[in-house]
Amino acid sequence: MRWRPTLALMLLATPLRAQAPDPAHDGPPLVLRLAVAPAGPVWVGQRIAVTLTALTPLRFADPPSWPDLAATQGRMILLPEGGTVPGVDRVDGKDYVALQHTYSVFAAEAGPLVIAPVAMALRVGGPNGQPVEAHATTTESRITARLPPGVSDVTRLVVAPSFRMTAAIEGDVGQLRAGQAVVRTLRMQADDTTSMLLPAGAWGSPEGVRVYPDPPVLQDRSERGIFHASRSERVAFVPERAGPLELPGFAVTWFDPRSGRSREVRADAVRLDVLPADAPGTETGTTAGRWAALLGAAGMGLLIVGGIAWGWRRRSGPHRCEAPPITALARACRSGDAQAAVRALYRWSDAVRPPGGERTIAALARQAGVPALAREAQALEDRAFGARDSRWTGSALLDAARRTERALRNRAGQVSTPALPALNPAAAPRPAPRMSQPRWVR
């Protein structure tokens, strides 16, 4: 195939006068071809280049609108991006003007993958020089996808020619005390794949530790036809008591489709010694006693002044309090901001969740008997971290949250609550975002 950079001339060039029918181009006015590379068996998660070529004897009157690919058997992931290249090819021994469009497809499960025939209708140059409507359809394409040897969990699998994973700890953890945060970071980088296929960090939920994950940062870019994907995560762990602490590690299976070899890439566990939060000081002597007396007097004065101010504010106006979590969730739902709604949903769920048990939205929905909460939360997460076409609406999520609160209040009426608050209250935890596979992978 001889390719030439003549796309603009193909689309814009118009004959100055009507052309007589050309007997040399009495073939079909439009031909479509669908090619798959690699053509042989592929691995689950491996990038497949599917090229759709449109050919016409004279010229394309309009730029083609390339259709999406669909699978009639098996499941696949289709990236929205695609490149178009002009050129010239031969059909039945005759020169045809050609346009090639390449899709990036990933097999989502083992077994046969059948790409449905593609049909297109285009305006092309006719024998007399005037545009005519032409139709063409490809045949279906069949691909066989296999799991790499020894792999059973595709959610922990990366199929790419190159892969790097680095884990680190921010700050000095040598003097970590109960109630202080230790931050772990994770970065994954891979070529010839997409960031949505990079697995999430398996941080776990250590006993006696609150976990505060930030939403992951996914990035994709293309350089000279090579895809580069990255995923970054940042998670804060806050121990609630002193003693030895182990933050779990995890592993990812990396399979290189070129060599056919796999290896395990690990993020090691972190072992810490947490000190008590109320460690006594070591200062002694007259100076220390004097400072202690001064600080005690100052503290007493502040308490007196604060009490007076508090009483005056109660008499002079209504008591101001922080807006309840449901108010913040309602504000985020009405704004349509999926990222803000995810954060507000996590804070609200931790505020209303009964103590003990599993700390997930699905578990909260089961406790309250409101399955719509789990369904709307999943739709929100798909919108925020995955498929942009998710049918999430803030009003449905807000209605499910309010019904959950009412159900939990009714059940809590028969359960006594402790008279005193927690000794060391902490900020409401945010469970890790559940970056699931896209809808068509589930």
Short mmCIF file of C-alpha atoms in Angstrom, two decimals:
data_model
loop_
_atom_site.label_atom_id
_atom_site.label_comp_id
_atom_site.label_asym_id
_atom_site.label_seq_id
_atom_site.Cartn_x
_atom_site.Cartn_y
_atom_site.Cartn_z
CA MET A 1 0.00 0.00 0.00
CA ARG A 2 1.41 3.41 -1.02
CA TRP A 3 0.40 6.16 1.44
CA ARG A 4 0.64 9.88 0.60
CA PRO A 5 -0.14 12.91 2.78
CA THR A 6 -2.96 14.13 0.50
CA LEU A 7 -5.99 14.10 2.84
CA ALA A 8 -6.82 17.80 2.31
CA LEU A 9 -6.65 17.49 -1.48
CA MET A 10 -8.88 14.41 -1.43
CA LEU A 11 -11.57 16.13 0.60
CA LEU A 12 -11.43 19.62 -0.93
CA ALA A 13 -10.48 19.14 -4.56
CA THR A 14 -13.53 19.57 -6.83
CA PRO A 15 -13.39 19.25 -10.62
CA LEU A 16 -13.76 22.53 -12.52
CA ARG A 17 -16.02 20.86 -15.05
CA ALA A 18 -18.03 17.71 -15.28
CA GLN A 19 -15.96 14.64 -16.06
CA ALA A 20 -16.95 12.04 -18.56
CA PRO A 21 -17.44 8.53 -17.21
CA ASP A 22 -14.11 6.80 -16.83
CA PRO A 23 -14.32 3.20 -17.98
CA ALA A 24 -11.14 2.45 -16.05
CA HIS A 25 -13.07 3.00 -12.78
CA ASP A 26 -16.19 0.94 -13.34
CA GLY A 27 -15.74 -0.88 -10.02
CA PRO A 28 -17.73 -0.34 -6.82
CA PRO A 29 -17.91 3.33 -5.71
CA LEU A 30 -17.05 2.43 -2.09
CA VAL A 31 -15.12 -0.47 -0.58
CA LEU A 32 -14.61 -1.14 3.14
CA ARG A 33 -11.94 -3.38 4.66
CA LEU A 34 -11.45 -4.37 8.30
CA ALA A 35 -8.04 -5.65 9.41
CA VAL A 36 -6.89 -6.84 12.85
CA ALA A 37 -3.32 -6.84 14.18
CA PRO A 38 -2.12 -9.12 15.63
CA ALA A 39 -4.28 -11.51 13.64
CA GLY A 40 -3.44 -14.62 15.65
CA PRO A 41 -4.46 -15.41 19.23
CA VAL A 42 -4.05 -12.47 21.60
CA TRP A 43 -3.80 -12.17 25.37
CA VAL A 44 -6.53 -10.80 27.62
CA GLY A 45 -5.70 -7.12 28.20
CA GLN A 46 -3.38 -6.87 25.17
CA ARG A 47 -3.83 -3.94 22.79
CA ILE A 48 -5.31 -4.92 19.43
CA ALA A 49 -5.09 -2.52 16.46
CA VAL A 50 -8.27 -2.74 14.35
CA THR A 51 -7.94 -0.79 11.08
CA LEU A 52 -10.98 0.22 9.01
CA THR A 53 -10.10 1.29 5.44
CA ALA A 54 -12.51 3.16 3.15
CA LEU A 55 -11.65 3.19 -0.59
CA THR A 56 -13.23 4.99 -3.54
CA PRO A 57 -12.13 5.33 -7.20
CA LEU A 58 -12.08 9.16 -7.43
CA ARG A 59 -12.43 11.17 -4.21
CA PHE A 60 -14.29 11.53 -0.93
CA ALA A 61 -16.81 14.38 -1.11
CA ASP A 62 -17.15 14.62 2.70
CA PRO A 63 -14.95 13.62 5.65
CA PRO A 64 -16.06 10.19 6.89
CA SER A 65 -17.80 9.84 10.25
CA TRP A 66 -16.14 6.73 11.60
CA PRO A 67 -18.56 4.41 13.46
CA ASP A 68 -17.86 2.63 16.74
CA LEU A 69 -16.99 -1.04 16.78
CA ALA A 70 -19.27 -3.56 18.48
CA ALA A 71 -18.74 -7.15 19.61
CA THR A 72 -21.36 -9.80 18.83
CA GLN A 73 -19.50 -12.38 20.92
CA GLY A 74 -17.11 -11.83 23.83
CA ARG A 75 -16.38 -8.59 25.62
CA MET A 76 -13.92 -5.86 24.67
CA ILE A 77 -12.80 -2.38 25.67
CA LEU A 78 -12.73 0.22 22.89
CA LEU A 79 -10.77 3.45 23.31
CA PRO A 80 -12.50 6.55 21.92
CA GLU A 81 -9.37 7.90 20.25
CA GLY A 82 -8.33 6.91 16.74
CA GLY A 83 -6.07 8.16 13.97
CA THR A 84 -6.92 8.64 10.28
CA VAL A 85 -4.30 8.34 7.52
CA PRO A 86 -4.84 9.03 3.76
CA GLY A 87 -3.26 7.03 0.97
CA VAL A 88 -3.73 5.01 -2.20
CA ASP A 89 -4.46 1.30 -2.56
CA ARG A 90 -5.49 -1.08 -5.31
CA VAL A 91 -8.83 -2.82 -5.74
CA ASP A 92 -9.07 -5.47 -8.47
CA GLY A 93 -5.88 -4.10 -10.02
CA LYS A 94 -7.08 -0.47 -10.08
CA ASP A 95 -5.92 2.51 -8.01
CA TYR A 96 -8.36 3.67 -5.32
CA VAL A 97 -8.15 6.66 -2.98
CA ALA A 98 -8.03 5.35 0.58
CA LEU A 99 -8.59 6.57 4.15
CA GLN A 100 -7.49 4.40 7.07
CA HIS A 101 -8.85 4.73 10.63
CA THR A 102 -7.25 2.69 13.44
CA TYR A 103 -9.06 1.71 16.66
CA SER A 104 -7.45 0.43 19.88
CA VAL A 105 -9.28 -2.59 21.30
CA PHE A 106 -8.56 -4.72 24.39
CA ALA A 107 -10.04 -8.19 24.96
CA ALA A 108 -11.71 -8.23 28.39
CA GLU A 109 -12.11 -11.99 28.81
CA ALA A 110 -10.72 -15.24 27.49
CA GLY A 111 -12.46 -16.91 24.56
CA PRO A 112 -13.62 -15.91 21.09
CA LEU A 113 -14.11 -12.22 20.33
CA VAL A 114 -16.20 -11.42 17.25
CA ILE A 115 -16.28 -7.85 15.91
CA ALA A 116 -19.55 -7.15 14.13
CA PRO A 117 -19.60 -6.06 10.47
CA VAL A 118 -19.18 -2.32 9.98
CA ALA A 119 -21.49 -0.44 7.58
CA MET A 120 -20.85 3.07 6.24
CA ALA A 121 -22.66 5.46 3.90
CA LEU A 122 -20.45 8.14 2.29
CA ARG A 123 -20.68 10.76 -0.43
CA VAL A 124 -17.97 10.10 -3.00
CA GLY A 125 -17.13 11.44 -6.44
CA GLY A 126 -19.30 9.91 -9.18
CA PRO A 127 -18.37 9.09 -12.79
CA ASN A 128 -19.73 12.43 -14.02
CA GLY A 129 -17.89 14.46 -11.37
CA GLN A 130 -20.90 14.97 -9.10
CA PRO A 131 -21.05 13.49 -5.56
CA VAL A 132 -23.07 10.31 -5.19
CA GLU A 133 -24.20 8.36 -2.12
CA ALA A 134 -22.34 5.08 -1.72
CA HIS A 135 -22.82 2.24 0.79
CA ALA A 136 -20.53 -0.58 1.85
CA THR A 137 -20.24 -3.17 4.64
CA THR A 138 -17.30 -5.18 5.96
CA THR A 139 -17.29 -8.80 7.01
CA GLU A 140 -17.03 -9.74 10.68
CA SER A 141 -13.62 -10.26 12.29
CA ARG A 142 -12.85 -13.10 14.71
CA ILE A 143 -10.17 -13.01 17.40
CA THR A 144 -9.26 -15.56 20.06
CA ALA A 145 -8.16 -14.20 23.47
CA ARG A 146 -6.24 -16.28 26.02
CA LEU A 147 -5.26 -15.82 29.65
CA PRO A 148 -1.52 -15.69 30.31
CA PRO A 149 -0.21 -18.93 31.87
CA GLY A 150 -0.71 -19.13 35.62
CA VAL A 151 -3.01 -16.08 35.81
CA SER A 152 -6.38 -16.50 37.54
CA ASP A 153 -7.21 -12.92 38.66
CA VAL A 154 -7.40 -10.53 35.70
CA THR A 155 -8.10 -7.59 38.04
CA ARG A 156 -4.44 -7.80 39.22
CA LEU A 157 -3.03 -8.29 35.69
CA VAL A 158 -1.10 -5.83 33.50
CA VAL A 159 -0.41 -6.87 29.89
CA ALA A 160 2.13 -4.48 28.39
CA PRO A 161 5.61 -4.48 26.81
CA SER A 162 6.92 -2.45 29.76
CA PHE A 163 5.63 -1.82 33.28
CA ARG A 164 6.96 0.01 36.34
CA MET A 165 5.46 0.27 39.83
CA THR A 166 6.97 2.32 42.65
CA ALA A 167 5.67 2.69 46.22
CA ALA A 168 6.96 5.17 48.79
CA ILE A 169 6.23 6.76 52.18
CA GLU A 170 6.03 10.51 52.69
CA GLY A 171 7.77 12.09 55.66
CA ASP A 172 9.60 10.66 58.68
CA VAL A 173 7.76 7.80 60.38
CA GLY A 174 10.40 7.14 63.05
CA GLN A 175 8.43 9.10 65.69
CA LEU A 176 4.90 8.32 64.51
CA ARG A 177 2.32 8.69 67.28
CA ALA A 178 -1.27 7.54 67.56
CA GLY A 179 -3.56 9.99 65.78
CA GLN A 180 -0.85 11.12 63.34
CA ALA A 181 -1.02 10.23 59.64
CA VAL A 182 1.46 8.27 57.57
CA VAL A 183 1.06 8.69 53.80
CA ARG A 184 1.82 6.00 51.22
CA THR A 185 2.10 6.79 47.51
CA LEU A 186 1.91 4.51 44.50
CA ARG A 187 2.70 5.12 40.84
CA MET A 188 2.21 2.70 37.95
CA GLN A 189 3.47 3.30 34.40
CA ALA A 190 2.96 1.08 31.35
CA ASP A 191 3.27 1.28 27.58
CA ASP A 192 0.86 0.17 24.85
CA THR A 193 -2.12 0.03 27.21
CA THR A 194 -4.61 2.38 28.86
CA SER A 195 -4.72 3.72 32.41
CA MET A 196 -8.19 2.29 33.04
CA LEU A 197 -6.66 -1.21 32.86
CA LEU A 198 -3.99 -0.53 35.50
CA PRO A 199 -5.13 -2.21 38.76
CA ALA A 200 -5.89 -0.22 41.91
CA GLY A 201 -3.64 -0.52 44.93
CA ALA A 202 -4.80 -3.19 47.40
CA TRP A 203 -4.24 -1.11 50.53
CA GLY A 204 -6.53 -3.14 52.79
CA SER A 205 -8.12 -1.97 56.06
CA PRO A 206 -5.71 -2.73 58.93
CA GLU A 207 -7.38 -3.17 62.31
CA GLY A 208 -7.23 -0.05 64.44
CA VAL A 209 -6.27 2.18 61.50
CA ARG A 210 -8.37 4.73 59.66
CA VAL A 211 -7.71 4.86 55.90
CA TYR A 212 -8.10 8.09 53.87
CA PRO A 213 -7.46 7.53 50.13
CA ASP A 214 -7.38 10.34 47.59
CA PRO A 215 -9.07 9.73 44.22
CA PRO A 216 -6.58 8.12 41.81
CA VAL A 217 -5.03 10.20 39.03
CA LEU A 218 -5.23 8.48 35.61
CA GLN A 219 -3.30 9.80 32.62
CA ASP A 220 -3.04 8.62 29.00
CA ARG A 221 -0.94 10.03 26.18
CA SER A 222 0.26 8.90 22.77
CA GLU A 223 3.70 9.54 21.31
CA ARG A 224 4.50 8.41 17.75
CA GLY A 225 1.78 5.80 17.87
CA ILE A 226 2.86 4.38 21.25
CA PHE A 227 0.41 4.61 24.15
CA HIS A 228 1.72 5.62 27.58
CA ALA A 229 -0.50 5.09 30.64
CA SER A 230 0.01 6.02 34.28
CA ARG A 231 -1.92 5.69 37.53
CA SER A 232 -1.04 7.56 40.74
CA GLU A 233 -2.53 6.96 44.21
CA ARG A 234 -2.04 8.61 47.58
CA VAL A 235 -3.43 7.12 50.82
CA ALA A 236 -3.19 8.37 54.42
CA PHE A 237 -3.23 5.88 57.32
CA VAL A 238 -4.03 7.15 60.85
CA PRO A 239 -3.33 4.64 63.67
CA GLU A 240 -5.77 4.87 66.58
CA ARG A 241 -3.57 3.23 69.21
CA ALA A 242 0.08 2.70 70.07
CA GLY A 243 2.01 -0.46 69.32
CA PRO A 244 3.43 -2.34 66.33
CA LEU A 245 1.63 -1.68 63.05
CA GLU A 246 1.92 -3.36 59.66
CA LEU A 247 0.49 -1.73 56.54
CA PRO A 248 -0.09 -4.57 54.07
CA GLY A 249 1.71 -4.95 50.78
CA PHE A 250 0.31 -6.33 47.54
CA ALA A 251 1.44 -7.70 44.18
CA VAL A 252 0.59 -7.13 40.51
CA THR A 253 1.19 -9.69 37.75
CA TRP A 254 2.96 -8.17 34.75
CA PHE A 255 2.85 -10.14 31.49
CA ASP A 256 4.99 -9.13 28.49
CA PRO A 257 3.15 -10.19 25.30
CA ARG A 258 6.35 -9.97 23.23
CA SER A 259 8.35 -12.48 25.27
CA GLY A 260 5.40 -14.44 26.69
CA ARG A 261 6.86 -14.16 30.20
CA SER A 262 5.20 -12.97 33.39
CA ARG A 263 6.62 -11.72 36.67
CA GLU A 264 5.28 -10.51 40.00
CA VAL A 265 5.81 -6.84 40.86
CA ARG A 266 5.34 -6.14 44.57
CA ALA A 267 4.71 -3.19 46.85
CA ASP A 268 6.26 -4.33 50.14
CA ALA A 269 4.46 -4.19 53.46
CA VAL A 270 5.43 -1.36 55.84
CA ARG A 271 6.11 -2.12 59.52
CA LEU A 272 5.93 0.73 62.03
CA ASP A 273 6.17 1.22 65.79
CA VAL A 274 3.46 3.68 66.85
CA LEU A 275 4.15 5.72 69.98
CA PRO A 276 1.43 6.77 72.47
CA ALA A 277 -0.35 9.99 71.63
CA ASP A 278 0.06 11.40 75.19
CA ALA A 279 3.78 10.73 75.66
CA PRO A 280 4.98 12.58 78.80
CA GLY A 281 7.59 15.31 78.51
CA THR A 282 11.07 15.15 80.07
CA GLU A 283 11.47 18.73 81.29
CA THR A 284 12.16 19.02 85.08
CA GLY A 285 13.26 21.61 87.63
CA THR A 286 12.13 25.03 88.74
CA THR A 287 11.89 26.45 85.22
CA ALA A 288 9.67 23.61 84.10
CA GLY A 289 7.41 24.07 87.11
CA ARG A 290 7.15 27.80 86.49
CA TRP A 291 6.23 27.26 82.86
CA ALA A 292 3.64 24.66 83.84
CA ALA A 293 2.05 27.09 86.30
CA LEU A 294 1.97 29.88 83.71
CA LEU A 295 0.46 27.62 81.08
CA GLY A 296 -2.14 26.37 83.55
CA ALA A 297 -3.15 29.93 84.47
CA ALA A 298 -3.32 30.93 80.82
CA GLY A 299 -5.45 27.91 80.01
CA MET A 300 -7.83 28.67 82.88
CA GLY A 301 -8.17 32.25 81.66
CA LEU A 302 -8.95 31.09 78.14
CA LEU A 303 -11.61 28.71 79.47
CA ILE A 304 -13.27 31.53 81.43
CA VAL A 305 -13.22 33.91 78.46
CA GLY A 306 -14.46 31.19 76.15
CA GLY A 307 -17.32 30.34 78.51
CA ILE A 308 -18.39 33.98 78.70
CA ALA A 309 -18.27 34.35 74.92
CA TRP A 310 -20.22 31.14 74.42
CA GLY A 311 -22.95 32.24 76.81
CA TRP A 312 -23.18 35.64 75.14
CA ARG A 313 -23.51 34.09 71.69
CA ARG A 314 -26.29 31.78 72.92
CA ARG A 315 -28.20 34.77 74.26
CA SER A 316 -27.53 37.11 71.33
CA GLY A 317 -28.34 34.88 68.41
CA PRO A 318 -28.96 31.38 67.12
CA HIS A 319 -26.23 28.79 67.63
CA ARG A 320 -24.17 28.23 64.54
CA CYS A 321 -23.12 24.69 63.82
CA GLU A 322 -21.44 22.92 61.00
CA ALA A 323 -23.75 21.79 58.23
CA PRO A 324 -24.65 18.10 58.52
CA PRO A 325 -23.05 15.73 55.96
CA ILE A 326 -26.36 15.24 54.14
CA THR A 327 -26.38 18.98 53.37
CA ALA A 328 -22.94 18.78 51.75
CA LEU A 329 -24.06 15.72 49.78
CA ALA A 330 -27.19 17.52 48.60
CA ARG A 331 -25.12 20.52 47.47
CA ALA A 332 -22.74 18.28 45.49
CA CYS A 333 -25.59 16.29 43.90
CA ARG A 334 -27.39 19.45 42.77
CA SER A 335 -24.18 20.85 41.24
CA GLY A 336 -23.68 17.77 39.06
CA ASP A 337 -19.98 17.57 40.03
CA ALA A 338 -19.29 13.81 40.20
CA GLN A 339 -15.89 14.16 41.92
CA ALA A 340 -17.33 16.41 44.66
CA ALA A 341 -20.31 14.11 45.04
CA VAL A 342 -18.02 11.09 45.59
CA ARG A 343 -16.16 12.86 48.39
CA ALA A 344 -19.39 14.06 49.99
CA LEU A 345 -20.89 10.56 49.72
CA TYR A 346 -17.92 8.99 51.53
CA ARG A 347 -18.07 11.55 54.37
CA TRP A 348 -21.83 11.16 54.71
CA SER A 349 -21.67 7.36 54.79
CA ASP A 350 -19.07 7.38 57.57
CA ALA A 351 -21.17 9.84 59.57
CA VAL A 352 -24.36 7.74 59.45
CA ARG A 353 -22.88 4.22 59.39
CA PRO A 354 -23.47 2.22 62.63
CA PRO A 355 -20.27 1.24 64.43
CA GLY A 356 -18.61 -2.02 63.47
CA GLY A 357 -19.10 -4.11 60.39
CA GLU A 358 -17.97 -3.59 56.81
CA ARG A 359 -17.16 0.00 55.81
CA THR A 360 -18.61 0.10 52.31
CA ILE A 361 -21.57 1.77 50.65
CA ALA A 362 -22.96 -1.65 49.68
CA ALA A 363 -22.91 -2.79 53.32
CA LEU A 364 -24.61 0.42 54.44
CA ALA A 365 -27.33 -0.09 51.83
CA ARG A 366 -27.94 -3.63 53.11
CA GLN A 367 -28.10 -2.47 56.74
CA ALA A 368 -30.65 0.21 55.89
CA GLY A 369 -32.59 -1.95 53.43
CA VAL A 370 -32.20 0.64 50.65
CA PRO A 371 -30.63 -1.17 47.64
CA ALA A 372 -31.02 1.99 45.54
CA LEU A 373 -28.17 3.55 47.54
CA ALA A 374 -25.64 0.97 46.32
CA ARG A 375 -26.96 1.19 42.77
CA GLU A 376 -26.76 5.00 42.61
CA ALA A 377 -23.34 5.03 44.33
CA GLN A 378 -21.98 2.62 41.71
CA ALA A 379 -23.37 4.83 38.92
CA LEU A 380 -21.70 7.85 40.53
CA GLU A 381 -18.33 6.08 40.75
CA ASP A 382 -18.61 5.00 37.10
CA ARG A 383 -19.19 8.65 36.16
CA ALA A 384 -16.35 9.97 38.34
CA PHE A 385 -13.67 7.34 37.70
CA GLY A 386 -14.68 5.35 34.65
CA ALA A 387 -17.34 5.56 31.94
CA ARG A 388 -18.36 9.13 31.16
CA ASP A 389 -21.70 7.98 29.74
CA SER A 390 -22.90 6.66 33.10
CA ARG A 391 -26.57 7.46 33.76
CA TRP A 392 -25.98 9.08 37.12
CA THR A 393 -28.35 11.70 38.45
CA GLY A 394 -27.77 13.57 41.67
CA SER A 395 -31.46 13.62 42.61
CA ALA A 396 -31.72 9.81 42.67
CA LEU A 397 -28.61 9.46 44.83
CA LEU A 398 -29.79 12.16 47.24
CA ASP A 399 -33.22 10.51 47.58
CA ALA A 400 -31.58 7.15 48.37
CA ALA A 401 -29.32 8.78 50.97
CA ARG A 402 -32.26 10.46 52.73
CA ARG A 403 -34.22 7.20 52.82
CA THR A 404 -31.16 5.49 54.27
CA GLU A 405 -30.90 8.08 57.06
CA ARG A 406 -34.57 7.63 57.96
CA ALA A 407 -34.23 3.84 58.03
CA LEU A 408 -31.14 3.99 60.23
CA ARG A 409 -32.80 6.44 62.64
CA ASN A 410 -35.80 4.14 62.99
CA ARG A 411 -33.56 1.18 63.78
CA ALA A 412 -31.35 3.15 66.17
CA GLY A 413 -34.34 4.12 68.32
CA GLN A 414 -34.09 0.75 70.10
CA VAL A 415 -30.28 0.85 70.57
CA SER A 416 -28.68 2.84 73.38
CA THR A 417 -25.80 5.15 72.53
CA PRO A 418 -22.75 5.86 74.72
CA ALA A 419 -23.11 8.86 76.97
CA LEU A 420 -19.61 10.15 76.26
CA PRO A 421 -18.01 10.89 72.86
CA ALA A 422 -14.89 9.11 71.64
CA LEU A 423 -11.74 9.97 73.59
CA ASN A 424 -9.75 10.80 70.46
CA PRO A 425 -12.25 11.74 67.71
CA ALA A 426 -10.86 11.76 64.20
CA ALA A 427 -12.07 13.11 60.90
CA ALA A 428 -14.57 10.98 59.02
CA PRO A 429 -12.71 8.35 56.94
CA ARG A 430 -13.15 8.12 53.21
CA PRO A 431 -13.16 4.55 51.91
CA ALA A 432 -10.98 3.89 48.89
CA PRO A 433 -12.55 4.69 45.53
CA ARG A 434 -13.55 1.47 43.88
CA MET A 435 -12.06 1.74 40.47
CA SER A 436 -13.88 -1.13 38.83
CA GLN A 437 -13.59 -2.33 35.27
CA PRO A 438 -15.87 -0.46 32.77
CA ARG A 439 -19.45 -1.60 32.43
CA TRP A 440 -18.81 -3.76 29.41
CA VAL A 441 -16.09 -5.68 31.32
CA ARG A 442 -18.36 -6.61 34.24
#
